């Protein structure tokens, strides 16, 4: 039996809806969701042959899914799968009838789980419990805003680790819906982790056995490295497992009390990016690959300008293993105040530079500190005195600045 005969035999023996899914949907996630929905529906109700049968079955199924505590989003996805399949078979529910059902018994397709983006400190704890492979992947996701499905399709050739800031090209075929390719940026710490991971992968591939023995056939088989040029040659489920294990070890495996779902999950990386990047809305949405924003932002027209803005504003905010921008800003303000910078003047400078990058603001505060130090130096008096004069100077408002090598004392008075 040749390979063509095997494929033909398999194709003739799969369920009709499986053929329909394989034929009309390219997204792996959509295929899995629709296959699960149609399996469950047909196991319970069998195939239907008229609009009335479909109406009765789908109405009962919605009540059943709600009673089983399926999430609203899952219920809507499952119902959409079934209706789409039967619509293509020429069986449809009248629009006005379906409108009433949708309004009365179908829950709104909104997330039902309270989730969170995670803080810098929480992600630092989580990433510390990951291997180099997982840490490089999640640092990339947190700082680029990419979807997990996009990241796991990236080839080594799609990365530009030498650019400043580092960037990756998300090809149209990697994206949700198969269109809207774009450039994304990521932090220097993500770049360094990826570079180390690629070095390790090369070593591991060299050490991996090239063949294995098959006792049943009395011969050797040879390993084939599928997608061996991908940066992270793993599946979405493996990436989820990496995160879940790290959450447990970090003591952050908290769940929504109502749904039992984890509060921090893979999609939290996109939420973290959106909450912390500090970029203009249009650029943020464009980097995340949201439809309708790519053409409206300057990401497509001027990648260098977008990269410069990302470098100045987003990198300090998205870096995990260093001080956050907020922390750094507070430290700078405390230093400035300690050195005598007038608080009112400090607030004025911060207001003037609002919306600019961290380095611009830090430079402005640094200039204030320099001015204050310069003024203080001009106002101070210095004197070098012998030991028998020391008491007199101390009693008259002078401070001891330093003991000199010859035994005399450097005194200073503001």
Coordinates of C-alpha atoms in Angstrom, one line a residue:
X1 CA 0.0 0.0 0.0
X2 CA 1.7 3.2 -1.1
X3 CA 1.5 6.6 0.7
X4 CA -1.2 7.9 -1.6
X5 CA -3.4 4.9 -0.9
X6 CA -2.9 5.3 2.9
X7 CA -3.8 9.0 2.8
X8 CA -6.9 8.2 0.6
X9 CA -8.0 5.5 3.0
X10 CA -7.6 7.8 6.0
X11 CA -9.4 10.7 4.3
X12 CA -12.4 8.4 3.5
X13 CA -12.7 7.3 7.1
X14 CA -12.6 10.6 9.0
X15 CA -15.8 12.3 10.0
X16 CA -17.2 14.7 7.6
X17 CA -16.8 17.6 10.0
X18 CA -13.1 16.7 10.4
X19 CA -12.6 17.0 6.6
X20 CA -14.5 20.4 6.7
X21 CA -12.2 21.7 9.5
X22 CA -9.0 20.6 7.8
X23 CA -10.2 22.0 4.4
X24 CA -11.4 25.5 5.5
X25 CA -9.3 26.4 8.6
X26 CA -5.5 26.9 8.7
X27 CA -5.2 28.1 12.3
X28 CA -4.1 25.2 14.6
X29 CA -6.0 26.8 17.5
X30 CA -9.2 27.2 15.5
X31 CA -9.0 23.6 14.2
X32 CA -8.6 22.2 17.8
X33 CA -11.5 24.3 19.1
X34 CA -13.9 23.5 16.3
X35 CA -13.0 19.8 16.4
X36 CA -13.6 19.6 20.1
X37 CA -17.0 21.5 19.7
X38 CA -18.2 19.3 16.9
X39 CA -17.1 16.1 18.6
X40 CA -19.0 17.0 21.7
X41 CA -22.1 18.2 19.8
X42 CA -22.4 15.1 17.6
X43 CA -21.6 12.7 20.5
X44 CA -24.6 14.1 22.3
X45 CA -27.1 14.9 19.5
X46 CA -25.8 13.1 16.4
X47 CA -26.1 14.7 12.9
X48 CA -29.1 17.0 12.4
X49 CA -30.9 17.3 9.0
X50 CA -33.2 20.3 9.3
X51 CA -33.3 23.8 10.8
X52 CA -35.8 22.8 13.4
X53 CA -33.7 19.9 14.6
X54 CA -30.6 22.2 14.7
X55 CA -32.6 24.9 16.7
X56 CA -33.8 22.3 19.3
X57 CA -30.3 20.8 19.7
X58 CA -28.4 24.0 19.9
X59 CA -30.8 25.5 22.4
X60 CA -30.6 22.5 24.6
X61 CA -26.8 22.4 24.2
X62 CA -26.4 26.0 25.4
X63 CA -28.3 25.2 28.6
X64 CA -26.2 22.1 29.0
X65 CA -22.9 23.9 28.6
X66 CA -24.0 26.6 31.0
X67 CA -25.0 24.0 33.6
X68 CA -21.6 22.4 33.2
X69 CA -20.0 25.7 34.0
X70 CA -18.2 26.2 30.7
X71 CA -16.9 29.8 30.3
X72 CA -19.0 32.2 28.2
X73 CA -16.2 32.6 25.7
X74 CA -16.0 28.8 25.3
X75 CA -19.7 28.4 24.9
X76 CA -19.8 31.1 22.2
X77 CA -16.9 29.5 20.3
X78 CA -18.5 26.0 20.5
X79 CA -21.9 27.3 19.3
X80 CA -20.2 29.3 16.4
X81 CA -18.4 26.1 15.3
X82 CA -21.6 24.1 15.1
X83 CA -23.6 26.9 13.4
X84 CA -20.7 27.5 10.9
X85 CA -20.5 23.8 10.0
X86 CA -24.2 23.4 9.4
X87 CA -24.4 26.7 7.5
X88 CA -21.9 25.3 5.0
X89 CA -24.2 22.2 4.7
X90 CA -27.2 24.4 3.9
X91 CA -28.9 24.1 7.3
X92 CA -29.4 27.4 9.0
X93 CA -31.6 28.8 11.8
X94 CA -33.7 31.9 10.7
X95 CA -31.9 35.1 11.7
X96 CA -34.8 36.6 13.8
X97 CA -35.2 33.3 15.7
X98 CA -31.4 33.1 16.4
X99 CA -31.3 36.7 17.4
X100 CA -33.9 36.0 20.2
X101 CA -31.9 33.0 21.4
X102 CA -28.6 34.9 21.4
X103 CA -30.1 37.7 23.4
X104 CA -32.0 35.5 25.9
X105 CA -29.8 32.5 26.7
X106 CA -26.4 32.8 25.1
X107 CA -24.0 34.5 27.6
X108 CA -21.9 37.4 26.3
X109 CA -18.6 36.3 25.0
X110 CA -16.4 37.9 27.7
X111 CA -13.7 36.5 29.8
X112 CA -15.1 35.1 33.1
X113 CA -11.9 34.6 34.9
X114 CA -10.2 37.4 36.8
X115 CA -6.7 37.4 35.6
X116 CA -3.6 39.7 36.0
X117 CA -0.7 40.9 34.1
X118 CA 1.8 40.1 36.9
X119 CA 4.2 42.7 38.3
X120 CA 7.9 43.0 37.6
X121 CA 8.8 41.3 40.9
X122 CA 6.4 38.4 40.2
X123 CA 7.7 37.8 36.8
X124 CA 11.3 38.0 38.2
X125 CA 10.4 35.2 40.6
X126 CA 8.6 33.1 37.9
X127 CA 11.5 33.5 35.3
X128 CA 14.0 32.5 38.0
X129 CA 12.4 29.0 38.1
X130 CA 12.6 28.4 34.3
X131 CA 15.3 26.8 32.2
X132 CA 17.2 29.0 29.7
X133 CA 14.7 27.9 26.9
X134 CA 11.7 29.0 28.9
X135 CA 13.3 32.2 30.3
X136 CA 14.4 33.4 26.8
X137 CA 10.9 32.7 25.4
X138 CA 9.0 34.5 28.2
X139 CA 11.4 37.5 28.3
X140 CA 10.7 37.8 24.5
X141 CA 6.9 37.5 25.0
X142 CA 6.8 40.0 27.9
X143 CA 8.9 42.7 26.1
X144 CA 7.5 42.2 22.5
X145 CA 3.8 41.8 23.1
X146 CA 3.7 38.9 20.6
X147 CA 1.2 36.1 20.7
X148 CA 2.6 32.7 21.8
X149 CA 1.6 31.2 18.5
X150 CA 3.6 33.8 16.6
X151 CA 6.7 33.5 18.8
X152 CA 6.8 29.7 18.5
X153 CA 6.9 29.9 14.7
X154 CA 9.8 32.3 14.6
X155 CA 12.9 31.0 12.7
X156 CA 16.4 32.0 13.7
X157 CA 16.6 34.0 10.4
X158 CA 13.6 36.1 11.6
X159 CA 15.7 37.6 14.4
X160 CA 18.0 40.6 14.3
X161 CA 20.0 40.4 17.5
X162 CA 22.5 43.0 16.3
X163 CA 19.9 45.8 15.7
X164 CA 19.4 48.5 18.4
X165 CA 16.8 47.9 19.7
X166 CA 16.8 44.1 18.9
X167 CA 13.9 43.1 16.6
X168 CA 12.1 40.2 15.0
X169 CA 10.0 40.0 11.9
X170 CA 6.6 38.4 12.4
X171 CA 5.8 37.0 9.0
X172 CA 2.1 37.2 7.8
X173 CA 1.8 33.4 7.9
X174 CA 2.7 33.4 11.6
X175 CA -0.1 35.8 12.5
X176 CA -3.7 35.3 13.6
X177 CA -5.7 35.1 10.4
X178 CA -2.5 34.8 8.3
X179 CA -2.1 38.5 7.4
X180 CA -0.6 41.7 8.9
X181 CA 3.1 40.8 9.2
X182 CA 5.1 43.3 11.3
X183 CA 8.3 44.1 13.0
X184 CA 8.5 43.8 16.8
X185 CA 11.1 44.9 19.3
X186 CA 12.4 43.3 22.5
X187 CA 14.6 44.2 25.5
X188 CA 18.4 43.7 25.7
X189 CA 18.0 41.1 28.5
X190 CA 15.6 39.2 26.2
X191 CA 18.2 39.4 23.4
X192 CA 21.0 38.2 25.6
X193 CA 18.9 35.2 26.9
X194 CA 17.9 34.3 23.3
X195 CA 21.6 34.4 22.2
X196 CA 22.6 32.1 25.1
X197 CA 19.7 29.8 24.3
X198 CA 20.7 29.5 20.6
X199 CA 24.3 28.6 21.7
X200 CA 23.0 25.9 24.1
X201 CA 20.7 24.5 21.4
X202 CA 23.6 24.1 19.0
X203 CA 25.5 22.2 21.7
X204 CA 22.5 20.0 22.5
X205 CA 21.9 19.2 18.8
X206 CA 25.5 18.1 18.4
X207 CA 25.2 15.8 21.4
X208 CA 21.8 14.3 20.4
X209 CA 21.9 10.8 19.1
X210 CA 21.4 10.6 15.3
X211 CA 19.8 7.2 15.2
X212 CA 18.0 4.7 17.4
X213 CA 17.6 0.9 17.4
X214 CA 14.2 -0.7 16.6
X215 CA 14.2 -4.3 18.0
X216 CA 11.0 -5.3 16.3
X217 CA 12.5 -4.7 12.8
X218 CA 16.1 -5.4 13.8
X219 CA 17.4 -2.2 12.3
X220 CA 18.2 1.4 13.1
X221 CA 15.9 4.4 12.6
X222 CA 17.1 8.0 12.2
X223 CA 15.9 11.1 14.0
X224 CA 14.5 13.9 11.8
X225 CA 14.5 17.3 13.4
X226 CA 11.2 18.9 12.5
X227 CA 11.3 22.7 12.3
X228 CA 14.8 22.6 13.7
X229 CA 15.4 26.1 12.6
X230 CA 12.7 27.5 14.9
X231 CA 14.0 29.6 17.8
X232 CA 11.9 27.6 20.3
X233 CA 11.0 24.2 18.7
X234 CA 8.2 23.4 21.2
X235 CA 4.4 23.4 21.2
X236 CA 2.0 25.8 22.9
X237 CA 1.1 23.2 25.4
X238 CA 4.7 22.7 26.3
X239 CA 5.1 26.4 26.8
X240 CA 2.1 26.4 29.1
X241 CA 3.6 23.5 31.1
X242 CA 6.9 25.5 31.5
X243 CA 4.9 28.4 32.9
X244 CA 2.8 26.3 35.2
X245 CA 5.7 24.5 36.7
X246 CA 7.5 27.9 37.3
X247 CA 4.4 29.3 38.9
X248 CA 4.2 26.5 41.3
X249 CA 7.9 26.8 42.3
X250 CA 7.6 30.5 42.7
X251 CA 4.5 30.2 44.9
X252 CA 2.4 32.1 42.5
X253 CA 0.1 29.4 41.2
X254 CA -3.0 31.2 42.3
X255 CA -6.4 30.5 40.8
X256 CA -9.7 32.3 40.2
X257 CA -12.0 30.9 43.0
X258 CA -15.0 30.7 40.7
X259 CA -13.5 29.1 37.6
X260 CA -10.3 27.5 39.0
X261 CA -8.2 29.0 36.2
X262 CA -4.8 30.4 36.8
X263 CA -4.6 34.2 37.4
X264 CA -1.3 34.4 35.6
X265 CA -1.2 32.5 32.2
X266 CA 0.5 32.9 28.9
X267 CA -1.8 35.7 27.7
X268 CA -0.7 37.6 30.8
X269 CA 2.5 38.4 28.9
X270 CA 0.6 40.5 26.4
X271 CA -1.3 42.2 29.2
X272 CA 2.0 43.0 30.9
X273 CA 3.4 44.5 27.7
X274 CA 0.3 46.6 27.1
X275 CA 0.2 47.9 30.8
X276 CA 3.8 48.7 31.1
X277 CA 5.3 49.7 27.7
X278 CA 4.3 53.4 28.0
X279 CA 4.1 53.8 24.2
X280 CA 1.3 55.7 22.3
X281 CA -1.8 53.6 21.9
X282 CA -1.6 53.2 18.1
X283 CA 2.0 52.0 18.3
X284 CA 1.2 49.7 21.2
X285 CA -1.7 48.0 19.3
X286 CA 0.4 47.8 16.1
X287 CA 3.2 46.0 17.9
X288 CA 0.7 43.6 19.4
X289 CA -0.7 42.9 16.0
X290 CA -4.2 44.2 16.5
X291 CA -6.1 44.5 13.3
X292 CA -6.8 48.1 12.2
X293 CA -3.8 49.7 13.9
X294 CA -0.9 48.6 11.7
X295 CA -1.7 51.1 9.0
X296 CA -2.7 53.9 11.4
X297 CA 0.6 53.8 13.3
X298 CA 4.0 54.8 12.0
X299 CA 5.4 51.3 12.7
X300 CA 4.9 50.3 9.0
X301 CA 6.0 53.6 7.5
X302 CA 9.0 54.3 9.8
X303 CA 10.4 51.3 11.6
X304 CA 13.4 53.2 12.8
X305 CA 11.3 55.9 14.5
X306 CA 9.2 53.2 16.1
X307 CA 12.4 51.5 17.3
X308 CA 13.8 54.6 18.8
X309 CA 10.6 55.3 20.7
X310 CA 10.6 51.7 21.9
X311 CA 14.2 52.0 23.0
X312 CA 13.8 55.3 24.9
X313 CA 10.4 54.6 26.5
X314 CA 9.6 50.9 26.5
X315 CA 12.9 49.1 27.3
X316 CA 13.4 50.7 30.8
X317 CA 9.7 49.9 31.6
X318 CA 9.7 46.3 30.3
X319 CA 13.1 45.2 31.7
X320 CA 12.5 42.5 34.4
X321 CA 15.9 41.8 36.0
X322 CA 16.8 45.5 36.6
X323 CA 15.2 48.3 38.5
X324 CA 11.9 49.4 36.9
X325 CA 11.6 52.9 35.5
X326 CA 9.3 53.9 38.4
X327 CA 11.9 52.7 40.9
X328 CA 14.7 54.5 39.1
X329 CA 12.8 57.7 38.9
X330 CA 12.0 57.6 42.7
X331 CA 15.7 57.0 43.4
X332 CA 16.8 59.9 41.3
X333 CA 14.2 62.2 42.9
X334 CA 15.4 61.2 46.4
X335 CA 19.1 61.8 45.4
X336 CA 18.2 65.2 44.0
X337 CA 16.3 66.2 47.2
X338 CA 19.1 64.9 49.4
X339 CA 21.6 67.1 47.5
X340 CA 19.5 70.2 48.1
X341 CA 17.5 70.5 44.9
X342 CA 14.4 72.6 45.5
X343 CA 11.3 70.3 45.4
X344 CA 9.3 72.9 43.5
X345 CA 11.9 73.2 40.8
X346 CA 12.2 69.4 40.6
X347 CA 8.4 69.1 40.0
X348 CA 8.6 71.8 37.3
X349 CA 11.3 70.0 35.4
X350 CA 9.4 66.7 35.7
X351 CA 6.3 68.3 34.3
X352 CA 8.3 69.9 31.4
X353 CA 9.6 66.4 30.4
X354 CA 6.4 64.4 31.0
X355 CA 5.9 61.8 28.3
X356 CA 9.6 61.7 27.3
X357 CA 11.9 58.7 27.7
X358 CA 13.5 57.8 31.0
X359 CA 17.0 58.8 29.8
X360 CA 15.8 62.3 28.8
X361 CA 14.2 62.8 32.3
X362 CA 17.2 61.4 34.0
X363 CA 19.5 63.8 32.1
X364 CA 17.3 66.8 33.1
X365 CA 17.4 65.8 36.8
X366 CA 21.1 65.2 36.5
X367 CA 21.6 68.8 35.3
X368 CA 19.6 70.1 38.3
X369 CA 21.9 68.1 40.6
X370 CA 25.0 69.5 38.9
X371 CA 23.7 73.0 39.3
X372 CA 23.0 72.5 43.0
X373 CA 26.4 71.0 43.6
X374 CA 28.1 73.8 41.8
X375 CA 26.2 76.4 43.8
X376 CA 27.0 74.6 47.1
X377 CA 30.7 74.5 46.2
X378 CA 30.8 78.2 45.6
X379 CA 29.2 79.0 48.9
X380 CA 31.5 76.9 51.0
X381 CA 34.6 78.1 52.8
X382 CA 37.6 75.8 53.4
X383 CA 40.5 76.0 55.8
X384 CA 43.5 73.8 56.8
X385 CA 44.2 74.0 60.5
X386 CA 46.6 72.4 63.1
X387 CA 45.4 70.3 66.0
X388 CA 45.6 73.1 68.5
X389 CA 43.2 75.2 66.3
X390 CA 40.7 72.4 65.7
X391 CA 38.6 73.1 68.8
X392 CA 38.2 76.8 67.9
X393 CA 37.0 76.0 64.4
X394 CA 34.5 73.4 65.6
X395 CA 33.0 75.7 68.2
X396 CA 32.6 78.4 65.5
X397 CA 30.4 76.4 63.1
X398 CA 33.0 74.7 61.0
X399 CA 32.9 70.9 60.1
X400 CA 35.7 68.5 59.8
X401 CA 35.9 67.4 56.2
X402 CA 39.1 65.3 56.2
X403 CA 42.3 64.4 58.2
X404 CA 45.3 65.1 55.9
X405 CA 48.4 63.0 55.6
X406 CA 50.6 65.5 57.5
X407 CA 48.3 65.4 60.6
X408 CA 46.5 68.7 59.9
X409 CA 42.7 69.0 59.3
X410 CA 40.6 70.2 56.3
X411 CA 37.7 72.2 57.7
X412 CA 34.6 73.4 55.7
X413 CA 31.9 75.9 56.5
X414 CA 28.7 76.5 54.4

